[in-house]
Amino acid sequence: MADAKPVHHTLSVLVENKAGVLTRVAGLFARRGFNIYSLAVAPTDDERFSRITIVVDVESAPLEQVQKQLFKLINVVKITELAPDEAVERELMLVTVSAEPGTRGQVIELVQVFEGSIVDVGHDAVTVMLAGASDKLDDFEELMRAYGIVELQRTGRVALPKLERQAPRLRSVSGKVG
Amino acid sequence: MELNGGQALIKSLEMEGVEVMFGLPGGAILPVYDPIIDSPIRHILVRHEQGAGHMAEGYAQATGRPGVAMVTSGPAATNIVTPLCDAYMDSVPIVVITGQVGTAAIGTDAFQECDTTGITMPVTKHNWLVTEAQDIPRVVREAFHVATTGRPGPVLIDVPKDITDPKNPRSAMEWYWPESVDLPGYKPTVRGHPRMIREAARLICQAERPIIYAGGGILKANATASLVELAELTGIHVVTTLMGRGGFPDGNPLCLGMPGMHGNYTAVTSMQRSDLLVTLGARFDDRVTGKVSAFAPDAKVIHVDIDPAELGKVRRPDVPIVGDVRLVIEELVKAVRELGGRGAQADRAAWDAQLADWQRRHPLVDEQPDDGSVLKPQFVIETLRDATPDDTIVVSGVGQHQMWASQYWRFDNPRTWINSGGLGTMGFGVPAAVGAKVGRPDRMVWAIDGDGCFQMTAQELVTAASERIPIKVAILNNAYLGMVRQWQELFYEERYSEVYLSPDLPNYAMWAEAMGCEGFRVDTADDVLPTIEKANSIDDRPVVIDFRVDYKEKVYPMVPAGGSNDDIILDPSMGQGGH
């Protein structure tokens, strides 16, 4: 999955916060034969709107057609395509891992390396929270498999565009020098 | 002013300028039917909810104004799903209002409850479940706005009973009428991009074998006059799709008629050989393109549509233009003039000669035998065409009769051809004709129907008779589901499976009489014209003529489904077309 990156594109879709909006979006994908890889929904700071972050499998349909069909939905206000190198993308994972007394130390060590945190401890298992880029989560998941994953839940990706690197003033200064 | 939700709904329709609505009352919509008694809106009581939907469609297509239908919840809502889908496929602006169980009962499987907004979501441009009486005027305003602007289409408003029932305190509302709509996610683009328009004009002037491919959008945008101007300025020939028939007059020498699966040889082949398709309000439907990879292989494409999602959906355009097709054509005309107009066009003498040669060598063929042995359906349509006024509105069902009507009628005026193109809804004809006649009582309205189609919705002739809506119906009765029979003959080795209907069961003339219409039966060519003339003279009730036509007649030309348009099959009497 990790090396097949180009088939996934992230769309950040601003929608009106109205009943049934998620059904409209999901239904559109289903009836047009577009595949959703992951999907996350939450209200924005403006209570009239929600943001749906959809990771689209673009092998199922051209991204342009997906965007245009989405935009036809009356409740869809804005669509931003976030290319992987122009966006900050994060995902959250909760995973319960077997941690017998003999292996618990190794699990905790790996959690620290990945900058995760242990949010619940049982008698022979721990639940770990890890936030980060999706491939980092993939790697952690792979490592935990050896210890025994009891349960796992990922949120799907959320994303925002990357910010401008240069401050406007600096840019004008360098212009003068040139 | 305090109103109840039912009153507010009817008053909102009045504010939208609604003059007629089609519907059938029932439990959940009862409170909205009460104020109709005091409203100037004419309500036409249908015999089946599907009829109400198709009537609204016929009304909308004949007038250009939105059609309105109102029915109750549950089975009534599901019965109107077919017209909604039909209107969605053909971009027909209709507003459907459905009753719903009270808000407290929603989700409890109450009597006559169904998830109407859920069911209709995929077949409406948008739909609303109104939960507060106070929202009714706003939602009605939004619904009409969405239905009639941008790419037109059907919308649905689902209205729970508690917010309309005066006995329920939840129905109380303070009347208002919103001055504007607030839909932050809905702003259709109507003006074409100037740079794209200039680029399109440049391609038009350079093209040696251009064709204008005009679809239903021409009619939706009332763009006929602009299209004629563009065609005559550039000298480019025009094909009109099944949905676009009448959008460019058949009588204009530049008109090549209908392309597609049953299009004429010249219309189909001119697109195949063209070097530029000027696509105006058309959507590269599979019935037009045939096998997409083999469609018009040498053509560059200019594609003008108000729906951006149509651009690049099937065929990637070289020049995409989003906008209202009338406004874009007007700009195109200006841009072509700036480049030099007619004088700046490439030399197309060879192309024009080629088109004329195809037309001469491959006309539509039909022959009515003199011996009276059989009656040919094409002969009936030609006789009907010649015996009716030029602005007669023709409405059809779906199948062979629909194709013959489109092929053999001469459409010289917009909005004179109403049919079910995208969904292919059998039974569309009779109710849509009723709706068209209600919208245009000044026009003669003929439904050309098949015997299979007629049996699906004939009960709406009772509506027509009781409401004094004098439509005329020509049934081309070949005792078969004719188009299915044609496919079984050509592609299933003449193994006829479940397509025979019988010419006499039902007895159509008696059935028509029973429904309050005048009924006739015609068996011979000699009786065709006198009976049509008799029908034309009757204006106080509907008329039905049962024409007993040759069951063996097939629709030609034909491009087999999934085949290339190069493999067009001509009438066997013509030999093979070739090129």
PDB file of C-alpha atoms in Angstrom, chain B residues 169-314:
ATOM      1  CA  PRO B 169     -49.367  23.869  17.307  1.00  0.00           C
ATOM      2  CA  ARG B 170     -46.173  22.991  15.390  1.00  0.00           C
ATOM      3  CA  SER B 171     -47.869  24.153  12.190  1.00  0.00           C
ATOM      4  CA  ALA B 172     -48.051  27.807  13.258  1.00  0.00           C
ATOM      5  CA  MET B 173     -45.735  30.158  11.404  1.00  0.00           C
ATOM      6  CA  GLU B 174     -45.366  33.859  10.786  1.00  0.00           C
ATOM      7  CA  TRP B 175     -45.626  34.500   7.040  1.00  0.00           C
ATOM      8  CA  TYR B 176     -42.691  36.008   5.149  1.00  0.00           C
ATOM      9  CA  TRP B 177     -41.339  35.757   1.655  1.00  0.00           C
ATOM     10  CA  PRO B 178     -37.533  35.643   1.321  1.00  0.00           C
ATOM     11  CA  GLU B 179     -36.146  38.252  -1.047  1.00  0.00           C
ATOM     12  CA  SER B 180     -33.264  36.072  -2.117  1.00  0.00           C
ATOM     13  CA  VAL B 181     -31.852  32.614  -1.613  1.00  0.00           C
ATOM     14  CA  ASP B 182     -28.820  31.868   0.486  1.00  0.00           C
ATOM     15  CA  LEU B 183     -27.122  28.787  -0.939  1.00  0.00           C
ATOM     16  CA  PRO B 184     -23.376  29.296  -0.448  1.00  0.00           C
ATOM     17  CA  GLY B 185     -22.545  26.079  -2.355  1.00  0.00           C
ATOM     18  CA  TYR B 186     -24.667  26.813  -5.434  1.00  0.00           C
ATOM     19  CA  LYS B 187     -23.557  29.411  -7.954  1.00  0.00           C
ATOM     20  CA  PRO B 188     -23.905  28.209 -11.540  1.00  0.00           C
ATOM     21  CA  THR B 189     -21.521  29.715 -14.092  1.00  0.00           C
ATOM     22  CA  VAL B 190     -23.481  31.246 -16.955  1.00  0.00           C
ATOM     23  CA  ARG B 191     -20.873  33.356 -18.768  1.00  0.00           C
ATOM     24  CA  GLY B 192     -18.370  31.482 -20.875  1.00  0.00           C
ATOM     25  CA  HIS B 193     -14.669  32.156 -20.468  1.00  0.00           C
ATOM     26  CA  PRO B 194     -13.709  34.847 -23.038  1.00  0.00           C
ATOM     27  CA  ARG B 195     -10.349  33.283 -23.912  1.00  0.00           C
ATOM     28  CA  MET B 196     -11.971  29.884 -24.483  1.00  0.00           C
ATOM     29  CA  ILE B 197     -14.642  31.505 -26.647  1.00  0.00           C
ATOM     30  CA  ARG B 198     -11.977  33.179 -28.792  1.00  0.00           C
ATOM     31  CA  GLU B 199     -10.164  29.869 -29.091  1.00  0.00           C
ATOM     32  CA  ALA B 200     -13.417  28.160 -30.115  1.00  0.00           C
ATOM     33  CA  ALA B 201     -14.068  30.805 -32.755  1.00  0.00           C
ATOM     34  CA  ARG B 202     -10.572  30.276 -34.166  1.00  0.00           C
ATOM     35  CA  LEU B 203     -11.121  26.499 -34.425  1.00  0.00           C
ATOM     36  CA  ILE B 204     -14.511  27.063 -36.068  1.00  0.00           C
ATOM     37  CA  CYS B 205     -13.021  29.287 -38.765  1.00  0.00           C
ATOM     38  CA  GLN B 206     -10.189  26.842 -39.497  1.00  0.00           C
ATOM     39  CA  ALA B 207     -12.217  23.625 -39.575  1.00  0.00           C
ATOM     40  CA  GLU B 208     -12.718  21.979 -42.939  1.00  0.00           C
ATOM     41  CA  ARG B 209     -15.296  19.411 -41.858  1.00  0.00           C
ATOM     42  CA  PRO B 210     -17.095  20.936 -38.857  1.00  0.00           C
ATOM     43  CA  ILE B 211     -20.445  19.804 -37.484  1.00  0.00           C
ATOM     44  CA  ILE B 212     -22.572  21.490 -34.858  1.00  0.00           C
ATOM     45  CA  TYR B 213     -23.775  18.839 -32.408  1.00  0.00           C
ATOM     46  CA  ALA B 214     -26.819  20.422 -30.751  1.00  0.00           C
ATOM     47  CA  GLY B 215     -28.502  18.795 -27.770  1.00  0.00           C
ATOM     48  CA  GLY B 216     -31.344  19.395 -25.362  1.00  0.00           C
ATOM     49  CA  GLY B 217     -29.472  22.274 -23.736  1.00  0.00           C
ATOM     50  CA  ILE B 218     -30.412  24.431 -26.736  1.00  0.00           C
ATOM     51  CA  LEU B 219     -34.078  24.113 -25.770  1.00  0.00           C
ATOM     52  CA  LYS B 220     -33.464  24.526 -22.031  1.00  0.00           C
ATOM     53  CA  ALA B 221     -31.555  27.768 -22.711  1.00  0.00           C
ATOM     54  CA  ASN B 222     -34.006  29.049 -25.347  1.00  0.00           C
ATOM     55  CA  ALA B 223     -31.027  29.283 -27.679  1.00  0.00           C
ATOM     56  CA  THR B 224     -32.681  28.411 -31.001  1.00  0.00           C
ATOM     57  CA  ALA B 225     -32.417  31.875 -32.529  1.00  0.00           C
ATOM     58  CA  SER B 226     -28.757  32.216 -31.512  1.00  0.00           C
ATOM     59  CA  LEU B 227     -27.973  28.756 -32.881  1.00  0.00           C
ATOM     60  CA  VAL B 228     -29.563  29.595 -36.217  1.00  0.00           C
ATOM     61  CA  GLU B 229     -27.474  32.761 -36.323  1.00  0.00           C
ATOM     62  CA  LEU B 230     -24.252  30.863 -35.598  1.00  0.00           C
ATOM     63  CA  ALA B 231     -24.992  28.144 -38.159  1.00  0.00           C
ATOM     64  CA  GLU B 232     -25.937  30.618 -40.873  1.00  0.00           C
ATOM     65  CA  LEU B 233     -22.982  32.885 -40.136  1.00  0.00           C
ATOM     66  CA  THR B 234     -20.494  30.023 -40.418  1.00  0.00           C
ATOM     67  CA  GLY B 235     -22.365  27.790 -42.858  1.00  0.00           C
ATOM     68  CA  ILE B 236     -21.853  24.822 -40.566  1.00  0.00           C
ATOM     69  CA  HIS B 237     -24.395  21.982 -40.681  1.00  0.00           C
ATOM     70  CA  VAL B 238     -26.249  20.984 -37.531  1.00  0.00           C
ATOM     71  CA  VAL B 239     -27.302  17.633 -36.114  1.00  0.00           C
ATOM     72  CA  THR B 240     -30.013  17.686 -33.444  1.00  0.00           C
ATOM     73  CA  THR B 241     -30.058  14.897 -30.859  1.00  0.00           C
ATOM     74  CA  LEU B 242     -33.194  13.134 -29.673  1.00  0.00           C
ATOM     75  CA  MET B 243     -33.421  15.671 -26.832  1.00  0.00           C
ATOM     76  CA  GLY B 244     -32.520  18.563 -29.110  1.00  0.00           C
ATOM     77  CA  ARG B 245     -35.039  17.962 -31.916  1.00  0.00           C
ATOM     78  CA  GLY B 246     -36.711  21.259 -32.761  1.00  0.00           C
ATOM     79  CA  GLY B 247     -33.858  23.220 -31.209  1.00  0.00           C
ATOM     80  CA  PHE B 248     -32.734  23.919 -34.772  1.00  0.00           C
ATOM     81  CA  PRO B 249     -35.449  23.894 -37.446  1.00  0.00           C
ATOM     82  CA  ASP B 250     -35.557  20.758 -39.600  1.00  0.00           C
ATOM     83  CA  GLY B 251     -36.617  23.000 -42.473  1.00  0.00           C
ATOM     84  CA  ASN B 252     -33.309  24.883 -42.426  1.00  0.00           C
ATOM     85  CA  PRO B 253     -31.063  23.599 -45.233  1.00  0.00           C
ATOM     86  CA  LEU B 254     -28.206  23.293 -42.746  1.00  0.00           C
ATOM     87  CA  CYS B 255     -30.132  20.782 -40.611  1.00  0.00           C
ATOM     88  CA  LEU B 256     -28.984  17.192 -40.963  1.00  0.00           C
ATOM     89  CA  GLY B 257     -31.476  15.718 -38.482  1.00  0.00           C
ATOM     90  CA  MET B 258     -30.917  13.184 -35.738  1.00  0.00           C
ATOM     91  CA  PRO B 259     -27.639  11.330 -35.107  1.00  0.00           C
ATOM     92  CA  GLY B 260     -27.180   8.248 -32.959  1.00  0.00           C
ATOM     93  CA  MET B 261     -28.315   4.650 -32.753  1.00  0.00           C
ATOM     94  CA  HIS B 262     -31.321   5.319 -34.986  1.00  0.00           C
ATOM     95  CA  GLY B 263     -30.070   8.481 -36.577  1.00  0.00           C
ATOM     96  CA  ASN B 264     -30.029   9.009 -40.315  1.00  0.00           C
ATOM     97  CA  TYR B 265     -26.929   8.038 -42.294  1.00  0.00           C
ATOM     98  CA  THR B 266     -25.764  11.575 -42.991  1.00  0.00           C
ATOM     99  CA  ALA B 267     -26.122  12.792 -39.405  1.00  0.00           C
ATOM    100  CA  VAL B 268     -24.254   9.773 -38.031  1.00  0.00           C
ATOM    101  CA  THR B 269     -21.537   9.709 -40.652  1.00  0.00           C
ATOM    102  CA  SER B 270     -20.956  13.446 -40.754  1.00  0.00           C
ATOM    103  CA  MET B 271     -20.032  13.313 -37.067  1.00  0.00           C
ATOM    104  CA  GLN B 272     -17.801  10.289 -37.656  1.00  0.00           C
ATOM    105  CA  ARG B 273     -15.867  12.049 -40.448  1.00  0.00           C
ATOM    106  CA  SER B 274     -15.838  15.551 -39.015  1.00  0.00           C
ATOM    107  CA  ASP B 275     -12.695  17.378 -37.917  1.00  0.00           C
ATOM    108  CA  LEU B 276     -14.507  19.591 -35.408  1.00  0.00           C
ATOM    109  CA  LEU B 277     -17.564  18.901 -33.267  1.00  0.00           C
ATOM    110  CA  VAL B 278     -19.076  22.115 -31.977  1.00  0.00           C
ATOM    111  CA  THR B 279     -20.960  20.531 -29.087  1.00  0.00           C
ATOM    112  CA  LEU B 280     -23.684  22.761 -27.724  1.00  0.00           C
ATOM    113  CA  GLY B 281     -25.737  21.579 -24.744  1.00  0.00           C
ATOM    114  CA  ALA B 282     -25.196  17.898 -25.498  1.00  0.00           C
ATOM    115  CA  ARG B 283     -23.540  15.233 -23.373  1.00  0.00           C
ATOM    116  CA  PHE B 284     -22.039  12.510 -25.614  1.00  0.00           C
ATOM    117  CA  ASP B 285     -24.702  10.024 -24.601  1.00  0.00           C
ATOM    118  CA  ASP B 286     -23.906   6.404 -25.486  1.00  0.00           C
ATOM    119  CA  ARG B 287     -26.887   6.352 -27.850  1.00  0.00           C
ATOM    120  CA  VAL B 288     -25.176   9.115 -29.841  1.00  0.00           C
ATOM    121  CA  THR B 289     -21.540   8.040 -29.683  1.00  0.00           C
ATOM    122  CA  GLY B 290     -21.870   4.301 -30.066  1.00  0.00           C
ATOM    123  CA  LYS B 291     -18.510   2.820 -29.130  1.00  0.00           C
ATOM    124  CA  VAL B 292     -16.775   5.848 -27.609  1.00  0.00           C
ATOM    125  CA  SER B 293     -13.263   4.854 -28.669  1.00  0.00           C
ATOM    126  CA  ALA B 294     -14.399   4.750 -32.314  1.00  0.00           C
ATOM    127  CA  PHE B 295     -16.530   7.898 -32.177  1.00  0.00           C
ATOM    128  CA  ALA B 296     -15.556  10.817 -34.426  1.00  0.00           C
ATOM    129  CA  PRO B 297     -11.883   9.798 -34.310  1.00  0.00           C
ATOM    130  CA  ASP B 298     -10.512  12.803 -36.209  1.00  0.00           C
ATOM    131  CA  ALA B 299     -12.587  15.474 -34.542  1.00  0.00           C
ATOM    132  CA  LYS B 300     -11.423  18.162 -32.223  1.00  0.00           C
ATOM    133  CA  VAL B 301     -14.132  18.998 -29.725  1.00  0.00           C
ATOM    134  CA  ILE B 302     -15.534  22.289 -28.515  1.00  0.00           C
ATOM    135  CA  HIS B 303     -17.875  21.462 -25.655  1.00  0.00           C
ATOM    136  CA  VAL B 304     -20.257  24.048 -24.236  1.00  0.00           C
ATOM    137  CA  ASP B 305     -22.360  23.028 -21.241  1.00  0.00           C
ATOM    138  CA  ILE B 306     -23.674  24.708 -18.127  1.00  0.00           C
ATOM    139  CA  ASP B 307     -22.772  21.607 -16.119  1.00  0.00           C
ATOM    140  CA  PRO B 308     -18.977  21.502 -15.698  1.00  0.00           C
ATOM    141  CA  ALA B 309     -19.131  17.789 -14.886  1.00  0.00           C
ATOM    142  CA  GLU B 310     -20.238  17.035 -18.455  1.00  0.00           C
ATOM    143  CA  LEU B 311     -17.001  18.447 -19.851  1.00  0.00           C
ATOM    144  CA  GLY B 312     -14.585  15.553 -20.041  1.00  0.00           C
ATOM    145  CA  LYS B 313     -17.006  12.981 -18.629  1.00  0.00           C
ATOM    146  CA  VAL B 314     -17.109  10.945 -21.847  1.00  0.00           C
TER     147      VAL B 314
END
